[in-house]
mmCIF file of C-alpha atoms in Angstrom:
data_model
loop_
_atom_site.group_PDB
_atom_site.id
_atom_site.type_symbol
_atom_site.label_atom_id
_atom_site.label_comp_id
_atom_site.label_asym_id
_atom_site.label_seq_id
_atom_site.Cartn_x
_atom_site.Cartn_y
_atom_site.Cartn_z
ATOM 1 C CA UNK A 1 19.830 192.296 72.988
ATOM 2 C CA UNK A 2 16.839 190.009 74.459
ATOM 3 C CA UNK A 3 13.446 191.342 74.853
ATOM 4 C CA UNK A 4 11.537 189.927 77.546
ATOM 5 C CA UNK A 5 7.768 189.603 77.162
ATOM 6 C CA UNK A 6 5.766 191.128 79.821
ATOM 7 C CA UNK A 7 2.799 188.883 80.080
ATOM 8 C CA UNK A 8 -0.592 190.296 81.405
ATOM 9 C CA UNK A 9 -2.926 187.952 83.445
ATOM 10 C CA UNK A 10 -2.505 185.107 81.339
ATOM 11 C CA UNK A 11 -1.748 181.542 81.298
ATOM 12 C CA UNK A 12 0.472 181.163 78.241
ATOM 13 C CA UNK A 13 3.609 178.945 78.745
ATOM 14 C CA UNK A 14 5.468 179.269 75.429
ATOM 15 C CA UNK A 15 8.967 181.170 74.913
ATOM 16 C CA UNK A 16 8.885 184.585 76.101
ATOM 17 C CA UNK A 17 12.112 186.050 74.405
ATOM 18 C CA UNK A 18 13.083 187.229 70.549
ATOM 19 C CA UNK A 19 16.973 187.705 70.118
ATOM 20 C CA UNK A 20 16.895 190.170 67.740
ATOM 21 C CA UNK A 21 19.919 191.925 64.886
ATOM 22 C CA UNK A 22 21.072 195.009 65.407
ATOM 23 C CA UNK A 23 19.225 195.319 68.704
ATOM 24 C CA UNK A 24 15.718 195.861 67.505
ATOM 25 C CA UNK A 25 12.728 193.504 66.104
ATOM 26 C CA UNK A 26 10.468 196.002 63.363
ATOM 27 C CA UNK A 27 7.539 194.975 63.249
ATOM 28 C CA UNK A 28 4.216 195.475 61.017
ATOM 29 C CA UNK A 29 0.826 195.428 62.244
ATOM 30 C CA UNK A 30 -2.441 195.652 59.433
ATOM 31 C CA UNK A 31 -5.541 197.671 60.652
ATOM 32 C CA UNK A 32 -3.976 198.597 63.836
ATOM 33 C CA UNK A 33 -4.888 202.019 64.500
ATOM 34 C CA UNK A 34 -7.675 201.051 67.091
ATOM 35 C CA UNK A 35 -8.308 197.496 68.895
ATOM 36 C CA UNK A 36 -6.550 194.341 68.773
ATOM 37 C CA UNK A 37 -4.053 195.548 66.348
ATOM 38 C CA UNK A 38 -3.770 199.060 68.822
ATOM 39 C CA UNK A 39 -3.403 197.187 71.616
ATOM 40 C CA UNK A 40 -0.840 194.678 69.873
ATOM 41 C CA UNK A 41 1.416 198.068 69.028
ATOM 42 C CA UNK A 42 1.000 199.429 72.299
ATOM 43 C CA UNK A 43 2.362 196.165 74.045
ATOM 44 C CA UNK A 44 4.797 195.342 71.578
ATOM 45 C CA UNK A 45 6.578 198.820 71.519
ATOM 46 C CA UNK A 46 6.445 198.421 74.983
ATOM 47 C CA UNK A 47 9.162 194.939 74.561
ATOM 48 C CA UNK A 48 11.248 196.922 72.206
ATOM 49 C CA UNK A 49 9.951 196.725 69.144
ATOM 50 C CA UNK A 50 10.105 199.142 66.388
ATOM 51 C CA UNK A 51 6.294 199.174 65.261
ATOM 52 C CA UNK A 52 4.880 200.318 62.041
ATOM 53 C CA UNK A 53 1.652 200.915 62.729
ATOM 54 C CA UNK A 54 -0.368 200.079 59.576
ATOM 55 C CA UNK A 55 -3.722 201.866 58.695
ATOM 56 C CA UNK A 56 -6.428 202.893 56.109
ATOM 57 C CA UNK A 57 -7.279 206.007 57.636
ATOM 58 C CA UNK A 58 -4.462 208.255 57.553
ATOM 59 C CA UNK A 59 -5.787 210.772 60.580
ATOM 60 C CA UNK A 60 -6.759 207.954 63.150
ATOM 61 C CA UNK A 61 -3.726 206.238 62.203
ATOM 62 C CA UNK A 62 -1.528 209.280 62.691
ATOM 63 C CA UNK A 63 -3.225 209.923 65.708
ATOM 64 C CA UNK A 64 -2.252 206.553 66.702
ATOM 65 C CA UNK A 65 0.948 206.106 66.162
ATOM 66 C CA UNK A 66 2.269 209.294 68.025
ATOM 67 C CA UNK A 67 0.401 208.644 70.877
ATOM 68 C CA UNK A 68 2.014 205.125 71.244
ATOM 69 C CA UNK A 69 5.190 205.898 69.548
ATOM 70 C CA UNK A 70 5.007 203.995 66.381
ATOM 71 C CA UNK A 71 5.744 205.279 62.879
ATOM 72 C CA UNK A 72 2.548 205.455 60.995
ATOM 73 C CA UNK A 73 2.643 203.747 57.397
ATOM 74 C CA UNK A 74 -0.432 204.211 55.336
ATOM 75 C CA UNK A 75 -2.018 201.193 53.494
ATOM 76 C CA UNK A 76 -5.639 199.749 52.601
ATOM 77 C CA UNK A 77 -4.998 195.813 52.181
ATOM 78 C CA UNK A 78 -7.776 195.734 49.955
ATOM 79 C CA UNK A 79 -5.903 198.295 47.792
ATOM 80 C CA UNK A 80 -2.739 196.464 45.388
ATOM 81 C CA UNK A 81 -1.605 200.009 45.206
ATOM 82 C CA UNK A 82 -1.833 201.069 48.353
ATOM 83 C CA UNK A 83 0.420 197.443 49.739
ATOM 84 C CA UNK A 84 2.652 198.055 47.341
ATOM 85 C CA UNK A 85 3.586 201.608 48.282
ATOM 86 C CA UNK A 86 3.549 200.538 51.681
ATOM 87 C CA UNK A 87 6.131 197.875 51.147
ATOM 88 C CA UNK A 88 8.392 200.302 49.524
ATOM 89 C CA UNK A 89 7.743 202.858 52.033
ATOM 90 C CA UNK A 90 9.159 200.651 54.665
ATOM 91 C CA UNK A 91 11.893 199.401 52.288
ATOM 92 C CA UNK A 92 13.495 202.787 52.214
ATOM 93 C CA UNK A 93 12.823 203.937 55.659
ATOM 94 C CA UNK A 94 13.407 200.545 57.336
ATOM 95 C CA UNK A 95 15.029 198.199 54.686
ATOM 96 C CA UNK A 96 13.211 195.247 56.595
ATOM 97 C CA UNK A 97 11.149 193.588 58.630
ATOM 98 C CA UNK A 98 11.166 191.171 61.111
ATOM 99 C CA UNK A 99 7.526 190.704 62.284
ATOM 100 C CA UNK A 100 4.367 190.691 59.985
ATOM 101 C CA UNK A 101 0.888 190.910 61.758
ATOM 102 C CA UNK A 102 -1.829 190.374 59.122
ATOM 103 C CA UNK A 103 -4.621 191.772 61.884
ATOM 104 C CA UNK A 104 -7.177 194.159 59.650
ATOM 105 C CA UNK A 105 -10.069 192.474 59.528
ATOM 106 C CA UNK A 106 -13.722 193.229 58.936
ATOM 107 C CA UNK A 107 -16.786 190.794 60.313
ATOM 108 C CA UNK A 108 -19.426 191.231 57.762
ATOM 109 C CA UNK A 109 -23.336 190.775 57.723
ATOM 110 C CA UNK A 110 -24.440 188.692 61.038
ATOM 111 C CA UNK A 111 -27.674 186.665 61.224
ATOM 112 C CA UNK A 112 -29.791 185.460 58.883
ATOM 113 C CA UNK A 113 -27.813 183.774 56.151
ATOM 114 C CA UNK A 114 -30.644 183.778 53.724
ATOM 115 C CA UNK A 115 -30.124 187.866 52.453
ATOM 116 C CA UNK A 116 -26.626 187.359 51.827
ATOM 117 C CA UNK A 117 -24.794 188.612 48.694
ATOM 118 C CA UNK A 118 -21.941 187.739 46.574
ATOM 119 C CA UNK A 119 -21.324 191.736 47.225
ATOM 120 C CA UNK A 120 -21.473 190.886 50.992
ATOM 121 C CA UNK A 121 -19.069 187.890 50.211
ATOM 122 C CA UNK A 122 -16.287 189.918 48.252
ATOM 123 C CA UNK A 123 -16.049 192.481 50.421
ATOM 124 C CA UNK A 124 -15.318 190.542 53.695
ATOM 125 C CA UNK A 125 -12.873 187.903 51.774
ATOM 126 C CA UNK A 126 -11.042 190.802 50.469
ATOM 127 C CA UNK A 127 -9.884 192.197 53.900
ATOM 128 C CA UNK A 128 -10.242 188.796 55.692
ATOM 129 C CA UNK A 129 -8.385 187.013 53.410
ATOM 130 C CA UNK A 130 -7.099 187.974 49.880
ATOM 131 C CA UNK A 131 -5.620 190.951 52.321
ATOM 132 C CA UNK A 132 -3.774 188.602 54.174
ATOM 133 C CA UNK A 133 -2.385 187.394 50.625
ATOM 134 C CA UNK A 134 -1.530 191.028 49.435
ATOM 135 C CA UNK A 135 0.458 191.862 52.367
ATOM 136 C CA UNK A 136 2.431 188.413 52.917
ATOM 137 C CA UNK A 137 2.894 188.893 49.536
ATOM 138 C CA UNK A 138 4.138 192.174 48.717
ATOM 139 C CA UNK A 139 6.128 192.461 52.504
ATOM 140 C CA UNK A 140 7.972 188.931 51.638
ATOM 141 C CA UNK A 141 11.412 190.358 50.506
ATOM 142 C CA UNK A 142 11.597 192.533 53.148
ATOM 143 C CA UNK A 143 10.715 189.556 55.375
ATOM 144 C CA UNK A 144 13.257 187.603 53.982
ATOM 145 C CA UNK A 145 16.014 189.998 55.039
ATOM 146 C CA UNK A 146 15.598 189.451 59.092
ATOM 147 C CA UNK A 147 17.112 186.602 60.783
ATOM 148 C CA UNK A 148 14.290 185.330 62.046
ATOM 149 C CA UNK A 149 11.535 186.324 60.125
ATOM 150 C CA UNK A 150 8.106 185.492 61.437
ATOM 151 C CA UNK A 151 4.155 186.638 59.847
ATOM 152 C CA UNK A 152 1.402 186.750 62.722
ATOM 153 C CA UNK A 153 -2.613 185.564 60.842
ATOM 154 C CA UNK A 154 -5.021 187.225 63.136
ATOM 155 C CA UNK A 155 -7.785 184.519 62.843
ATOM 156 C CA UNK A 156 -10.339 183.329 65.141
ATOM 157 C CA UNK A 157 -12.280 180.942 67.023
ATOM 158 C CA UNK A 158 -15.476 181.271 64.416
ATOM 159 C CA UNK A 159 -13.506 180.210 62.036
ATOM 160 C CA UNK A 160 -13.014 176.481 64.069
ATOM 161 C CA UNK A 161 -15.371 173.659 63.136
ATOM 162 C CA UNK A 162 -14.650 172.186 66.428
ATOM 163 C CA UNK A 163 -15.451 175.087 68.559
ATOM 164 C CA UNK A 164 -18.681 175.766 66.590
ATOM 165 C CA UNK A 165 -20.442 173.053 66.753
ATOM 166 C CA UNK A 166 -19.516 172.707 70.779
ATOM 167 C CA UNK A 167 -22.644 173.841 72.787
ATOM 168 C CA UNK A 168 -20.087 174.548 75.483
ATOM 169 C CA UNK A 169 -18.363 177.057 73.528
ATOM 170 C CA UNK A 170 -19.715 180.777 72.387
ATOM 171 C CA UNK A 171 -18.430 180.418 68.600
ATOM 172 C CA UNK A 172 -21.126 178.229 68.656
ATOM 173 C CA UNK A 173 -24.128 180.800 69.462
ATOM 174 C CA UNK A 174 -22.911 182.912 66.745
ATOM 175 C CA UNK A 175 -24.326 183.141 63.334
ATOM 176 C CA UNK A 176 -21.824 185.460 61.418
ATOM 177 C CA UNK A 177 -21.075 183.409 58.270
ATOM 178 C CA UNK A 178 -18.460 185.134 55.857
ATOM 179 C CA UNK A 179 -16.859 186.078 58.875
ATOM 180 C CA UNK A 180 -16.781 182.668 60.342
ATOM 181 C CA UNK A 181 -16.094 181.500 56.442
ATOM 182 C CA UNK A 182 -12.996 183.739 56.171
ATOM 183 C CA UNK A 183 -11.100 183.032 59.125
ATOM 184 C CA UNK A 184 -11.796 179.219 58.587
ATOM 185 C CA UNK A 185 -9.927 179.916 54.827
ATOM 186 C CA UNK A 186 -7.156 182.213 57.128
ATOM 187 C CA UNK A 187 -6.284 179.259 59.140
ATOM 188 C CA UNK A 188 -6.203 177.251 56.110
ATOM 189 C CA UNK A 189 -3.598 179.503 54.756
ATOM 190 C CA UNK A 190 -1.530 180.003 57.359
ATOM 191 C CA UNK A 191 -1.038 176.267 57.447
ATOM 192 C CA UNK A 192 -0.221 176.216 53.759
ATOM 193 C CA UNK A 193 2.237 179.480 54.089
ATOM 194 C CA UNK A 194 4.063 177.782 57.364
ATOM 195 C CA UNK A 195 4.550 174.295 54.749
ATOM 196 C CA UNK A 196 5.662 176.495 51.830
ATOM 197 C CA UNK A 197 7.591 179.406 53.374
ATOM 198 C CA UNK A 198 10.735 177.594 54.389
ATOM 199 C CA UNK A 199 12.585 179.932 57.048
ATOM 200 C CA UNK A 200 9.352 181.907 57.991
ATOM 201 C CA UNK A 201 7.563 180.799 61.268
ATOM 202 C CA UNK A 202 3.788 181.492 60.134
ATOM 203 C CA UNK A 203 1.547 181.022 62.878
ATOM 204 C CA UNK A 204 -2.615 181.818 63.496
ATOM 205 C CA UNK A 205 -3.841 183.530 66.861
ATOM 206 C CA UNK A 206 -7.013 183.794 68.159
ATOM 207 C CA UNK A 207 -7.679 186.796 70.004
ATOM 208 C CA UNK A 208 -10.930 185.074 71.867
ATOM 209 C CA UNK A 209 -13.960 187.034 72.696
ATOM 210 C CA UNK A 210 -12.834 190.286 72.947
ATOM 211 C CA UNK A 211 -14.234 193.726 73.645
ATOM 212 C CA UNK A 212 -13.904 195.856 70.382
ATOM 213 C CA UNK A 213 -15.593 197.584 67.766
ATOM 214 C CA UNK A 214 -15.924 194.560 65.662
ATOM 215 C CA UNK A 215 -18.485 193.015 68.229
ATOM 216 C CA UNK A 216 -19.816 196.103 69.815
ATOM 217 C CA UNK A 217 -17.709 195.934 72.564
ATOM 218 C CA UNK A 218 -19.751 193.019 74.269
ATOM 219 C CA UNK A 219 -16.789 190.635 74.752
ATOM 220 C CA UNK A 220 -15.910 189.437 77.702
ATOM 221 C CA UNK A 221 -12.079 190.271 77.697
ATOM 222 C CA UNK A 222 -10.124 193.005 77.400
ATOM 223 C CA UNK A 223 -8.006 193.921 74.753
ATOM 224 C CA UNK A 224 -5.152 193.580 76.444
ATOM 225 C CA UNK A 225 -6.380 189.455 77.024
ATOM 226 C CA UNK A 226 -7.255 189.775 73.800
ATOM 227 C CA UNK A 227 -3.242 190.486 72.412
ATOM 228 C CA UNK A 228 -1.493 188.158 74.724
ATOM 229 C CA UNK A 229 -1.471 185.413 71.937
ATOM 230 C CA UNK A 230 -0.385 187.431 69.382
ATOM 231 C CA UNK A 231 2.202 189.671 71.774
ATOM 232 C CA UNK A 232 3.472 185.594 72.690
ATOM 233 C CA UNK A 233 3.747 184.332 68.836
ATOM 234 C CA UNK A 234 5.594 187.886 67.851
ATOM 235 C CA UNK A 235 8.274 187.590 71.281
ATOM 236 C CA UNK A 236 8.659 184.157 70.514
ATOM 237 C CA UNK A 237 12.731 183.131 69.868
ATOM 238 C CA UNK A 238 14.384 181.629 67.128
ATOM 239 C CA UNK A 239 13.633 178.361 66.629
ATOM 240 C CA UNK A 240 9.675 178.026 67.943
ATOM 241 C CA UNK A 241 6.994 176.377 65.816
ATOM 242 C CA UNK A 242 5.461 176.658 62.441
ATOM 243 C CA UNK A 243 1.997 175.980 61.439
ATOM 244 C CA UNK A 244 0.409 176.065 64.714
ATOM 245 C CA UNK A 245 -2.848 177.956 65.831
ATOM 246 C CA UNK A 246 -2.686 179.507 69.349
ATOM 247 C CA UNK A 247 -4.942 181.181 71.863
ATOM 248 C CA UNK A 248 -4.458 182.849 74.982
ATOM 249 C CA UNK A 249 -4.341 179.319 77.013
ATOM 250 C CA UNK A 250 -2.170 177.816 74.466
ATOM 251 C CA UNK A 251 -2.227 175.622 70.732
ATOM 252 C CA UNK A 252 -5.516 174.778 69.645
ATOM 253 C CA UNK A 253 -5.795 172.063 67.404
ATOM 254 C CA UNK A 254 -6.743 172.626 63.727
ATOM 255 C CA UNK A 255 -10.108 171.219 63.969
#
């Protein structure tokens, strides 16, 4: 079976199609029981995948996945426990999986730098980042049993030395800086994971400036713009590229 990605008003070029065993890609999405991760279900169950919808809270994620028509697994990536049990939730239900979208993420203290705490620091590293390292970890084996196993780091633009010190650019009005400081260590990892993962396709995506929660809802795309990155990297086929950190126009370099 191939699964053809619909693409919304965007001007990604990459591979649009995932050949997939047994006629179905399962995929898991972190903190996606609203937003980007939401939105990533929604279009992703809407290419065929089987989507396990990943969530702390267990009534908004319920809520969630039956509305979209994912299966709701329980699991607080700041939480050992809670990883682990979700792992061997979907090792008994599922037996596998084929995608892994590391998207839960939380942004932190913004402004003023100078009020910061290591408290402050701990708590957005842990979601932003030794989440990330939880999950991959802990979902690896069942990773390893698809054919084409790929893992999906929701980063971002702030975390980009390039884009924040270009005038041009809004990363660069934007003084957020664990959140910033995280996703700069995400990318980081993600390049280390795609070296040292051999038969995993890790790749980064930057959702761009989009309208959710996280920011208020003062973005200026939608959260459907904001997916099509990680909707491309997740319908990719067998065989695409490793390492590489993508936004909705394309790779960005690692800058």
């Amino acid at each position: 079976m191939v699964l053809v990605f619909p693409p919304s008003k965007r001007p990604w070029s990459g591979s649009l199609v995932k050949a997939t065993i047994e006629g179905m890609t399962i995929t898991f999405i972190t903190g996606a029981n609203k937003g980007i991760g939401r939105e990533t279900a929604r279009r992703l169950i809407a290419c065929g995948h089987t989507v396990l919808l990943g969530a702390r809270d267990r009534e908004r994620g319920e809520e969630a996945a039956a509305a979209l028509g994912a299966r709701f697994v329980p699991v607080d990536v700041t939480d050992d426990a809670s990883v682990a049990a979700a792992a061997a939730d979907v090792a008994e239900h599922e037996g596998r999986i084929d995608v892994l979208i590391n998207n839960a993420g939380v942004q932190g203290p913004f402004g003023d730098p100078g009020d910061l705490t290591a408290a402050d620091a701990r708590a957005v590293l842990d979601v932003n980042v030794i989440g990330v390292v939880r999950t991959t970890t802990a979902f690896l084996p069942l990773l390893r049993r698809s054919d084409d196993p790929v893992i999906i780091n929701v980063s971002s633009g702030m975390g980009s030395l390039a884009f924040t010190h270009d005038p041009g650019r809004s990363e660069s009005h934007v003084v957020v800086p664990l959140y910033a400081s995280s996703k700069a260590a995400l990318t980081m990892l993600t390049t280390q994971y795609a070296k040292g993962l051999k038969g995993i396709r890790v790749n980064a995506a930057d959702p761009g400036y989009t309208a959710t929660d996280i920011n208020g809802h003062s973005g200026s795309q939608t959260v459907t713009e904001g997916t099509d990155a990680i909707v491309a990297l997740a319908t990719e086929g067998p065989g695409a590229g490793t390492g590489r950190f993508i936004d909705r126009h394309g790779e960005i370099a690692w800058s």
